[in-house]
Coordinates of C-alpha atoms and ligand atoms in Angstrom, one line a residue:
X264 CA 149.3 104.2 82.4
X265 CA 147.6 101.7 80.0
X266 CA 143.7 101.1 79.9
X267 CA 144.5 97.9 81.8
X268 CA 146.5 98.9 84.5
X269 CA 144.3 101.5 85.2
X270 CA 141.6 99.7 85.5
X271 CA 143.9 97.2 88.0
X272 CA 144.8 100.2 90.4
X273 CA 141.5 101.1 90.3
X274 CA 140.1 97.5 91.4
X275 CA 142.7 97.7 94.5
X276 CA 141.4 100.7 95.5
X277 CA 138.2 99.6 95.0
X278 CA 139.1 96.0 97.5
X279 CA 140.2 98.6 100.1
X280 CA 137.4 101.1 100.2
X281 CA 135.0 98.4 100.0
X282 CA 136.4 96.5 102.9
X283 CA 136.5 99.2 105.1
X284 CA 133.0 100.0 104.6
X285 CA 132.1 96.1 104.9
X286 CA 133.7 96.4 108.5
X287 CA 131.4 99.5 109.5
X288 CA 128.7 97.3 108.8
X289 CA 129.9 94.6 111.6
X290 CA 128.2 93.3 114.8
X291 CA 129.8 91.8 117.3
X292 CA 128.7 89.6 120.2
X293 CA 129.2 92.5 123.0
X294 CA 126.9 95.0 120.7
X295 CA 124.6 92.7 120.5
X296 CA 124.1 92.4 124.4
X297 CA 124.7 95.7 124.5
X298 CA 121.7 96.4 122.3
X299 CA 119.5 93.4 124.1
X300 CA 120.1 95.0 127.4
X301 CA 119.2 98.6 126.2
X302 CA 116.1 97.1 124.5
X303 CA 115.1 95.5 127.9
X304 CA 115.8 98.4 129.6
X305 CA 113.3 100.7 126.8
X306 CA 110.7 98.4 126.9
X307 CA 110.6 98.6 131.1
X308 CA 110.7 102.5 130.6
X309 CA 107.8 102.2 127.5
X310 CA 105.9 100.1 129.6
X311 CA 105.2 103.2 132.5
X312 CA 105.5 106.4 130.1
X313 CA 102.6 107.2 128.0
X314 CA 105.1 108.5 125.5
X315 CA 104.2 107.1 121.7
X316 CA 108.3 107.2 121.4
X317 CA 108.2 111.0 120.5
X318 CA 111.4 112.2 122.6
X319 CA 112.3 112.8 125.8
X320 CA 110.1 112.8 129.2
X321 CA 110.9 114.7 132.3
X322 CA 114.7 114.2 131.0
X323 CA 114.5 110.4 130.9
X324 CA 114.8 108.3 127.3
X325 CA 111.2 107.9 126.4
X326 CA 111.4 104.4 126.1
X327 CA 109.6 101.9 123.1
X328 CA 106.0 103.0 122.6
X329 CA 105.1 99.3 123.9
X330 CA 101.8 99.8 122.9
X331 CA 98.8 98.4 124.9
X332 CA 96.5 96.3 122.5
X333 CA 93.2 95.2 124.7
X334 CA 93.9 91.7 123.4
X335 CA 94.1 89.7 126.9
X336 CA 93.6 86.3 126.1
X337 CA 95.1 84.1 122.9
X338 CA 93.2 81.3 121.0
X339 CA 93.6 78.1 121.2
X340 CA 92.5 76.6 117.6
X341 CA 88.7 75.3 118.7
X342 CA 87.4 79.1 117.5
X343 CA 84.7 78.5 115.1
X344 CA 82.6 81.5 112.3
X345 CA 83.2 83.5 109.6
X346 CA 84.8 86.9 110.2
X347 CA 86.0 89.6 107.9
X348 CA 89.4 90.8 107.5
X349 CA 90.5 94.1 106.5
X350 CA 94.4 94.0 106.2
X351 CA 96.2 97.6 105.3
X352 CA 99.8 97.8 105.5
X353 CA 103.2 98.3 103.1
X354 CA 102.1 98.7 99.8
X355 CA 98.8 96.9 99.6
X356 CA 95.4 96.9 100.9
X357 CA 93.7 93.0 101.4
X358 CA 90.1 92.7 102.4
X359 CA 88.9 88.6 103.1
X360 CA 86.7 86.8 105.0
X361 CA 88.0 84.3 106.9
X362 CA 86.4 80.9 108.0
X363 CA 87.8 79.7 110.9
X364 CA 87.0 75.9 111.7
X365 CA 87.9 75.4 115.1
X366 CA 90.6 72.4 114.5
X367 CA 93.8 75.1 114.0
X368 CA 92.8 75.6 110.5
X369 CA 91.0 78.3 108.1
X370 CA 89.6 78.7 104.8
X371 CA 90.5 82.0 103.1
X372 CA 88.8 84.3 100.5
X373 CA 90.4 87.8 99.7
X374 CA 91.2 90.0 97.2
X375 CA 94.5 92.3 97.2
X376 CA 95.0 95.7 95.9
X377 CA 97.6 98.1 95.7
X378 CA 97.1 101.3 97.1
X379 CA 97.1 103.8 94.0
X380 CA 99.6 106.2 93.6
X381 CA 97.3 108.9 94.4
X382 CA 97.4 108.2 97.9
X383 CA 101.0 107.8 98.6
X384 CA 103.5 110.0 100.1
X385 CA 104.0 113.6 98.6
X386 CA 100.5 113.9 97.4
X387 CA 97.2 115.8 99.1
X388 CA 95.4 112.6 99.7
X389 CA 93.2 113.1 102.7
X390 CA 91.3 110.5 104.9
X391 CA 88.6 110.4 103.4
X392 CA 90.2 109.6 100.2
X393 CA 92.0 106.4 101.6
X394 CA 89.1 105.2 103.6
X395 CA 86.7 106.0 101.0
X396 CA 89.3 103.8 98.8
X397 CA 89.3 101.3 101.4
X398 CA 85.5 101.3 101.7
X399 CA 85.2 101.1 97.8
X400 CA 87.2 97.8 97.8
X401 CA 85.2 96.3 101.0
X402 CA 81.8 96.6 99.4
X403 CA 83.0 95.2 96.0
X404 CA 84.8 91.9 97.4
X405 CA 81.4 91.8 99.6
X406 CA 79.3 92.2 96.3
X407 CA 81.4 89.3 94.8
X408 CA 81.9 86.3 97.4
X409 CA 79.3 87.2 100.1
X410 CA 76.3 88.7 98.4
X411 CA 74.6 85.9 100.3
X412 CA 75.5 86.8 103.7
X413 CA 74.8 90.5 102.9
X414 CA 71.4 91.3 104.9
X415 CA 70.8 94.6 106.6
X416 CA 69.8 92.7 110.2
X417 CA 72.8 90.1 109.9
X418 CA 75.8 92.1 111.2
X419 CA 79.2 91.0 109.6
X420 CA 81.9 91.8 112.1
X421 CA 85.3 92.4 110.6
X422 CA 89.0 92.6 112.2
X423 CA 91.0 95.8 111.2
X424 CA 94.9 94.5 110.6
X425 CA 96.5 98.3 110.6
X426 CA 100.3 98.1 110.5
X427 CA 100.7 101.9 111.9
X428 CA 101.3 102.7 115.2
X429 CA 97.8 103.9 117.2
X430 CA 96.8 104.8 120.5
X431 CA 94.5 102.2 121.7
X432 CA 91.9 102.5 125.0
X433 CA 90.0 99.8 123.6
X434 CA 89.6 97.1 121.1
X435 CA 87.7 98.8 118.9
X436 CA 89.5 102.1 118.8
X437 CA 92.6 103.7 118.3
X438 CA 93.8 106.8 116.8
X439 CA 96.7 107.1 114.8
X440 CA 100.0 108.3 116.0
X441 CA 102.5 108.3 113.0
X442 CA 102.3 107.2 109.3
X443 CA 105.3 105.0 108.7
X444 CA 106.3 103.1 106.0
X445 CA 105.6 105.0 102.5
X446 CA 102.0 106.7 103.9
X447 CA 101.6 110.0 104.8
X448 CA 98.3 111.3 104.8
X449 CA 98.9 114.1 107.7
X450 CA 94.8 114.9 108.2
X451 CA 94.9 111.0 109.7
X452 CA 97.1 111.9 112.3
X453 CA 94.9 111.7 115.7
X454 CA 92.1 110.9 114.4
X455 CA 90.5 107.6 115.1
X456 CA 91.2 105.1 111.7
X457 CA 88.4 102.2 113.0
X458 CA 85.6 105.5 113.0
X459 CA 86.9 107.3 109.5
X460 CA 86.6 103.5 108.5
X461 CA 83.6 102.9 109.6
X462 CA 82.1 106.1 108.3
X463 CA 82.8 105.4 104.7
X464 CA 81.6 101.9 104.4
X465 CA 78.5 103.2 105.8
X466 CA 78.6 105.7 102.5
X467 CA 79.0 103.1 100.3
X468 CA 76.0 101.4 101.7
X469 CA 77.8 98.4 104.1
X470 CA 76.3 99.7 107.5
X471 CA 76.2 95.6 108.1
X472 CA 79.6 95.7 108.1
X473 CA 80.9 96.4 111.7
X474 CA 84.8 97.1 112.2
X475 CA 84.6 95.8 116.0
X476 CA 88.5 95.2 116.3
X477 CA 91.4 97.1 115.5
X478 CA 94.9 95.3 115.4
X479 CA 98.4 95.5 114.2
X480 CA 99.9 93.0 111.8
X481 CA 102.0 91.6 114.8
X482 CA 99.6 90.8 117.1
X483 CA 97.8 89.1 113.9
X484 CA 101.0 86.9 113.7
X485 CA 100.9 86.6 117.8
X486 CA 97.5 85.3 117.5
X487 CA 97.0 82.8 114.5
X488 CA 100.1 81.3 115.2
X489 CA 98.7 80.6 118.6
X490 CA 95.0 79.3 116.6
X491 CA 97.3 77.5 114.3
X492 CA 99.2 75.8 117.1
X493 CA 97.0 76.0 120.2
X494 CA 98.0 77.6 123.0
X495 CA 97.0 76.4 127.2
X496 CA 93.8 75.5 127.9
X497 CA 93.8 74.7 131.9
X498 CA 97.3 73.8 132.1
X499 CA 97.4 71.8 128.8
X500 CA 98.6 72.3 125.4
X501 CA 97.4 71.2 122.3
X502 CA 99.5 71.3 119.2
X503 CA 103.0 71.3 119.9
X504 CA 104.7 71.3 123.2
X505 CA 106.2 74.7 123.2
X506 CA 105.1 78.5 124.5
X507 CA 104.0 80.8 121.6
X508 CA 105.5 83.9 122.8
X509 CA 106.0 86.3 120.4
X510 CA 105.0 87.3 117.1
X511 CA 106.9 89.4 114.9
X512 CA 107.4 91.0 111.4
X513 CA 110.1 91.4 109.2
X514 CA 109.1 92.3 106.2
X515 CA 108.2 96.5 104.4
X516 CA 108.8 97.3 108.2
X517 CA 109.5 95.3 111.1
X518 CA 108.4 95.5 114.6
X519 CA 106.8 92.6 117.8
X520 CA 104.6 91.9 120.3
X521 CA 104.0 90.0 123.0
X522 CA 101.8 89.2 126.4
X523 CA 102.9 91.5 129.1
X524 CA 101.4 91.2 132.9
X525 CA 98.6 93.7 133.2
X526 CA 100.4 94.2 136.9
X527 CA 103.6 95.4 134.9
X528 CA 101.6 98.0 132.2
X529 CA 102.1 100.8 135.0
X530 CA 101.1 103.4 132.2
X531 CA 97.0 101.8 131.7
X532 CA 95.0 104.4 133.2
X533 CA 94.2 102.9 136.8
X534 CA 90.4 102.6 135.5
X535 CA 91.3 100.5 133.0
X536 CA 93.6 98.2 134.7
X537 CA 90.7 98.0 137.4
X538 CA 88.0 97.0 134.9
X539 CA 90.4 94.0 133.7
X540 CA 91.8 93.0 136.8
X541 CA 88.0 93.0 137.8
X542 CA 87.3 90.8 134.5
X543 CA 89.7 88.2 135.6
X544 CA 92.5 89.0 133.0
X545 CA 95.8 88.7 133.5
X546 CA 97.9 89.7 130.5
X547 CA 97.9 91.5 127.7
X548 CA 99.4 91.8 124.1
X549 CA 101.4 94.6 123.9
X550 CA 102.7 96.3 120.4
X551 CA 106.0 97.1 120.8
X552 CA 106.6 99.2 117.4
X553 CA 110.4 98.2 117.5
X554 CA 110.8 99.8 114.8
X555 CA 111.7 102.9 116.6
X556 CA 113.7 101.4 119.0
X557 CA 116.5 103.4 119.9
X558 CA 115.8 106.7 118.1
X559 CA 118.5 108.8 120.1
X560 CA 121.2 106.6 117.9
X561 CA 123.2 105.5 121.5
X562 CA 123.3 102.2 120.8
X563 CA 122.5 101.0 117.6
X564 CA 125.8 100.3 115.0
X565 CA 125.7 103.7 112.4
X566 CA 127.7 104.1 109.8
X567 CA 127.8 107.5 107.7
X568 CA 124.9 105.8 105.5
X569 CA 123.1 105.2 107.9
X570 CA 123.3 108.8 109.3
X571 CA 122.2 110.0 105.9
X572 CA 119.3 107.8 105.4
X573 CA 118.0 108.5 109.0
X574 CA 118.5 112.3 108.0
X575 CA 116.8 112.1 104.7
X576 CA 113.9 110.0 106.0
X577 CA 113.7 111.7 109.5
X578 CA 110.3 112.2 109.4
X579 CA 107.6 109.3 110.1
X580 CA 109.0 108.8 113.8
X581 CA 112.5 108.0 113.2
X582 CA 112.4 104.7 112.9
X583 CA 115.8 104.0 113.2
X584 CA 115.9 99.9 113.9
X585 CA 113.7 99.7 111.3
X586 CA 116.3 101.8 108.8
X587 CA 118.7 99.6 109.5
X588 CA 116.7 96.0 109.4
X589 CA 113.7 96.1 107.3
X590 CA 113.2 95.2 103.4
X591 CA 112.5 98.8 103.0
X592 CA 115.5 100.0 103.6
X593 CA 118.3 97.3 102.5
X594 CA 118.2 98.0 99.1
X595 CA 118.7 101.8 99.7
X596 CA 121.7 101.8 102.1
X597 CA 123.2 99.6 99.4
X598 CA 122.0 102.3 96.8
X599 CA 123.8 105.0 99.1
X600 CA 127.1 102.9 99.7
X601 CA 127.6 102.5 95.6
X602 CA 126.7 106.3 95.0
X603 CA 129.4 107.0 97.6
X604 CA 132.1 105.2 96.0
X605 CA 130.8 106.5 92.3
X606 CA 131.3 109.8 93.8
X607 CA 134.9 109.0 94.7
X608 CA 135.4 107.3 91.0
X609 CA 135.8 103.9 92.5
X610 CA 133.1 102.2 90.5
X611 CA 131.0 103.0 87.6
X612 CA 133.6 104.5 86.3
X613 CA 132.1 104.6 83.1
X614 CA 129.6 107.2 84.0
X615 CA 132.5 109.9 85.8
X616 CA 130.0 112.5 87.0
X617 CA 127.0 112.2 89.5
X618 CA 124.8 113.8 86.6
X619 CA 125.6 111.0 84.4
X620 CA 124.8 108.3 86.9
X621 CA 121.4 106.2 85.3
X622 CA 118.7 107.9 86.7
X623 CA 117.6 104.5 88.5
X624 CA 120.6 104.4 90.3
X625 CA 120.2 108.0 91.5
X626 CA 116.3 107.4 92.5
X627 CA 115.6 106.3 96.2
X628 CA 114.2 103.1 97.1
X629 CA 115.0 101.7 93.2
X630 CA 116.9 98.8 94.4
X631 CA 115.3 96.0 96.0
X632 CA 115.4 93.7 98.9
X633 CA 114.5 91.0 95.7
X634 CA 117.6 92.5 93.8
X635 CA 119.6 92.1 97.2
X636 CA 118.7 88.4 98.0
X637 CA 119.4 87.3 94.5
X638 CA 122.8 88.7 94.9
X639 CA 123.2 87.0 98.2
X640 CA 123.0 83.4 97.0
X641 CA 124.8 84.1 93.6
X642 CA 127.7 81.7 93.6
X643 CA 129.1 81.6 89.5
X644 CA 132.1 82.3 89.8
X645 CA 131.9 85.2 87.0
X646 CA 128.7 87.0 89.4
X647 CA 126.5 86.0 86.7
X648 CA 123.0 86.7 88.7
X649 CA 124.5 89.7 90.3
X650 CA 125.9 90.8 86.5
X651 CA 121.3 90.0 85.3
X652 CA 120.2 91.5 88.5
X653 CA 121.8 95.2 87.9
X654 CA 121.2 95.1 84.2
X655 CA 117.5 94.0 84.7
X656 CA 116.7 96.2 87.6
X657 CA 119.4 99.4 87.2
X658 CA 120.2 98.5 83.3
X659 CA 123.9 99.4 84.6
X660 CA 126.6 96.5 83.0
X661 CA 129.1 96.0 86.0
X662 CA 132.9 94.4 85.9
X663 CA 134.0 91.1 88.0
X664 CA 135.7 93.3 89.8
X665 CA 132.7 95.7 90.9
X666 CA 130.0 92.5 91.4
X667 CA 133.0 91.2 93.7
X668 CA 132.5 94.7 95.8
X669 CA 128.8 94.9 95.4
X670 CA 128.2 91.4 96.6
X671 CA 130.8 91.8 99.5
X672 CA 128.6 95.2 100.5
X673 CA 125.1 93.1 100.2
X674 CA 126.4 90.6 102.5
X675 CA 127.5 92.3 105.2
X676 CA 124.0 94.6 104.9
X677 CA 122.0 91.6 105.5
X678 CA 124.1 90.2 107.9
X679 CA 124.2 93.1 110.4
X680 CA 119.9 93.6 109.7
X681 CA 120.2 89.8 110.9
X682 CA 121.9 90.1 113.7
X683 CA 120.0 93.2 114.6
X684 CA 116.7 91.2 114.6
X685 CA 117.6 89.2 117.2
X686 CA 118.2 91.5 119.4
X687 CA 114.2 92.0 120.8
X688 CA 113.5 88.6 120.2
X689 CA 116.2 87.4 123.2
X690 CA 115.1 91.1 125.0
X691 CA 111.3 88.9 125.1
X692 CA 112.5 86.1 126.3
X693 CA 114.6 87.4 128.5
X694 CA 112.1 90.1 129.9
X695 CA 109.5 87.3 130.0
X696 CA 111.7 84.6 131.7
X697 CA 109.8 82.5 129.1
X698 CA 113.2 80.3 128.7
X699 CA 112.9 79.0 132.0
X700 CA 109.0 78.2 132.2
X701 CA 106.1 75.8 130.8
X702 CA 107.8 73.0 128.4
X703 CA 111.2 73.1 129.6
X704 CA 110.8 76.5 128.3
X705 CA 110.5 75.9 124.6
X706 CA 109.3 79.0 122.8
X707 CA 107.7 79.7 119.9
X708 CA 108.4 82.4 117.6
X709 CA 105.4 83.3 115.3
X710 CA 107.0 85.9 111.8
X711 CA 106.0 86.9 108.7
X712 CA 106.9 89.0 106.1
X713 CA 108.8 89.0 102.7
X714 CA 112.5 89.2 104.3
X715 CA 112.5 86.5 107.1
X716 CA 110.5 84.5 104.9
X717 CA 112.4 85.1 102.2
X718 CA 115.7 86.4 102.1
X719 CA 118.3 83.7 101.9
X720 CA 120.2 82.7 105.0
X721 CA 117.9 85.6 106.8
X722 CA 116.7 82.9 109.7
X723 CA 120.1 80.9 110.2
X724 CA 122.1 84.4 110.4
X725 CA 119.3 85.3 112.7
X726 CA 119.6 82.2 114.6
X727 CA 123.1 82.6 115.1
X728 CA 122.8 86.1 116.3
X729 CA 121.0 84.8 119.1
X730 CA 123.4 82.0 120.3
X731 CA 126.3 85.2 120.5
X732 CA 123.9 87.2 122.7
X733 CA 122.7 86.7 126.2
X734 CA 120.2 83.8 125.6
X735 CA 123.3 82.3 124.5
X736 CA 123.2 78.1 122.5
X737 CA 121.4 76.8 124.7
X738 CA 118.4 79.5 124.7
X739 CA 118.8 79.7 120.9
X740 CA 118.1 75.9 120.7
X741 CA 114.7 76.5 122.6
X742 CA 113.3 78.9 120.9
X743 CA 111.3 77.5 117.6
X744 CA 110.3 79.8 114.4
X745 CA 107.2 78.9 112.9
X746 CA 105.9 81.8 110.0
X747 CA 102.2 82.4 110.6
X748 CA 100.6 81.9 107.3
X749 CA 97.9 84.8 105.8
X750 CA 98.9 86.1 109.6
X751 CA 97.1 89.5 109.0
X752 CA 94.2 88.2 107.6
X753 CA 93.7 85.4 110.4
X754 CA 94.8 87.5 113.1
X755 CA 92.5 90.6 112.2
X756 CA 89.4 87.9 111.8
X757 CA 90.1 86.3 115.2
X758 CA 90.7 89.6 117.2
X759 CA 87.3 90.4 115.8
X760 CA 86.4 87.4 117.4
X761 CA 87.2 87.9 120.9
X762 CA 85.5 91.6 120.4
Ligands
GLC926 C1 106.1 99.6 111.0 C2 104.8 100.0 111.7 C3 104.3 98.9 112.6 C4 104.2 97.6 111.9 C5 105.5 97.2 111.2 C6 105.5 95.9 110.4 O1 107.1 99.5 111.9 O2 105.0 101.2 112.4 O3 103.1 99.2 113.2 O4 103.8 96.5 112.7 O5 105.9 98.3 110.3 O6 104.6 96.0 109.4

């Protein structure tokens, strides 16, 4: 056979495999109310077991960790001060203070850090380091924008945006469950992460600095989308005419919340729910850490990638939604896919053993959501972006033939992480019968983070998920996404607010 029609066979073969794995990666209309249904279903269960998602309870699912947040009422733009922000989540670690001007607007100041290697996964960080780390960085953006405000009798209250799971009994506590997304300091584990805080500013000489609320990022989107568009006040709105309802992240990880009944949180200790049905309140936020949803694998689509990546990253809770959705993980199961068909000399072929794969191609996590969206949108019709993309990020030189397959493959990952995201938002509104109540039951949808922000086509696909499942067109033309800018920041400075 000649160098050419070798390398034609091989791009057949290549066509087939390729769309065979494309169709694993499909979602259609019935799996998506399939999945809605389920998720309902999970939530009802999360809502009455105190079960932090961790298996099975008296032989029943264990439900969504639907985690109480002691935020029961949402702002409605008038809030007034300065409050500080500390904002730890994915990668990086933001402290700010946070003006809030009571007309649905805010000034910002903050400085963002990385978190150093040294405290990542796979080393012996403890919580003292990462506090002490966070503590360091609190006192020096204090020493540099708010020197003025720092007096020993002039508390500063700050807002703790934590994007981990916790146990929370009040507003200003909460100890920490699991470590997901790229953290894993196991000493943190149960302890309380507003006190270790607290404890090591105090060490670095900030006891004026009090951490009086602790939140996660999406109930920071929940509430400054609800500042920035004002929510009821006796009946009326200001802002727009539409409900906020939910607020969500898609970003590192992904995961919602929104107000639940206090009636329907069976699991609050009956104290609890006393003291707040005694206070007048009504609802509650409620972090649903969706990002675990479904963790038994029944109803979520899984193909053999999939089963490997949950496998290999098994610990951290599972996590399995957000495996198959978030912008941690879309670059990998592509990574996995193209090792897979290396392995069965289908691509690469230049490189004929595993050993001589680049490294880069070989190393978890070294393809990008970035890498991924640039892909998406490349329409040349030689692949040109998608031909940069892999020599700038992998430095692997690709054929037409192989950018064909890759592109193929990154489409249909991003479609199905699409279509997976809808899936909680219409379980909320469905749960919530927020379609048929105040404004002729418009709803809006506050989000942030890097891939529904971001990613090309990541909304519409999104949106159109939602008109094939059980909310149907006409619920899918009610419901209104609006991203809540600085969300962590705002949020973490207004639930230290209502503390
Ligand atoms: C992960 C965290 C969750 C957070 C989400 C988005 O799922 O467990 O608490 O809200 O990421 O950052």
């Amino acid at each position: 056979m000649s160098f050419d029609d070798f390398h034609k066979v091989n791009d057949t073969k290549l066509l087939e495999e390729v769309s065979k794995i494309c169709s694993s990666f499909e979602v259609n209309a019935e799996q998506i109310k399939e999945m809605t249904s389920y998720f309902i279903q999970q939530m009802e269960i999360g809502l009455a077991n105190n079960n932090n998602n961790e298996g099975t309870i008296n032989g029943n699912k264990a439900g969504l960790a639907m985690i109480p947040s002691y935020v029961t009422s949402k702002p409605n733009g008038t809030e007034e001060g300065l409050f500080m922000a500390a904002v730890l989540g994915g990668m990086n670690f933001r402290i700010c203070s946070v003006q809030l001007n009571g007309d649905h607007t805010f000034d910002i100041k903050q400085a963002k850090t990385r978190i150093p290697d040294y405290l990542l996964e796979g080393t012996d960080a403890t919580s003292d380091d990462l506090f002490g780390f966070l503590a360091r960085r609190t006192s020096a953006f204090i020493n540099k924008f708010h020197s003025d405000i720092m007096k020993p009798d002039t508390p500063l209250k700050l807002g703790f945006t934590f994007s981990y799971p916790v146990d929370q009994e009040s507003l200003n506590s909460g100890t920490l469950i699991r470590w997901t997304k790229g953290l894993n300091i196991p000493d943190t584990v149960g302890k309380d992460v507003v006190q270790l805080y607290q404890e090591q500013l105090t060490i670095v000489g900030l006891n004026m600095v009090n951490v009086v609320a602790l939140t996660n990022d999406t109930i920071g989107t929940f509430l400054s989308l609800c500042y920035a568009q004002g929510s009821t006040i006796d009946g009326q709105v200001s802002g727009e005419i539409s409900e906020p309802v939910i607020g969500c992240i898609f970003g590192t990880g992904t995961n919602g919340c929104y107000m639940e009944k206090i009636e329907n949180i069976k699991k609050l200790p009956d104290y609890i729910r006393e003291r707040l049905i005694h206070e007048g309140k009504t609802e509650m936020c409620i972090n649903i850490e969706w990002g675990s949803f479904d963790n038994d694998d029944l109803v979520l689509p899984t193909t053999k990638y999939d089963i490997d990546i949950d496998k290999k990253y098994a610990k951290n809770g599972g996590q399995l939604f957000e495996k198959r959705v978030s912008g941690m993980f879309l670059g990998e199961i592509l990574r996995n896919v193209l090792v897979d068909l290396h392995s069965k000399g289908l691509i690469l072929t230049q490189f004929r053993k595993h050993e001589q794969l680049p490294h880069r191609l070989k190393t978890p996590f070294q393809l990008s959501s970035e890498v991924l969206a640039r892909i998406e949108i490349d329409d040349s019709s030689t692949l040109r972006e998608t031909e940069l993309s892999f020599l700038q990020s992998l430095r692997l030189p690709t054929t037409l033939a192989e950018r064909r397959a890759i592109q193929s493959l990154v489409r249909v990952i991003s479609r199905r992480s699409a279509y997976l995201a809808s899936v909680p938002i219409s379980a909320i509104l469905i749960k919530t019968n927020a379609l048929n109540k105040k404004y002729h039951g418009e709803v809006t949808v506050g989000y942030d983070g890097s891939i529904i922000e971001l990613y090309p086509g990541f909304k519409s696909m999104m949106r159109q998920a939602l008109a094939m499942g059980p909310i149907g067109p006409e619920g899918e033309r009610k419901t209104h996404f609006v991203h809540s800018k600085d969300s962590g920041s705002a949020g973490g400075a207004l639930c230290a607010l209502v503390a």
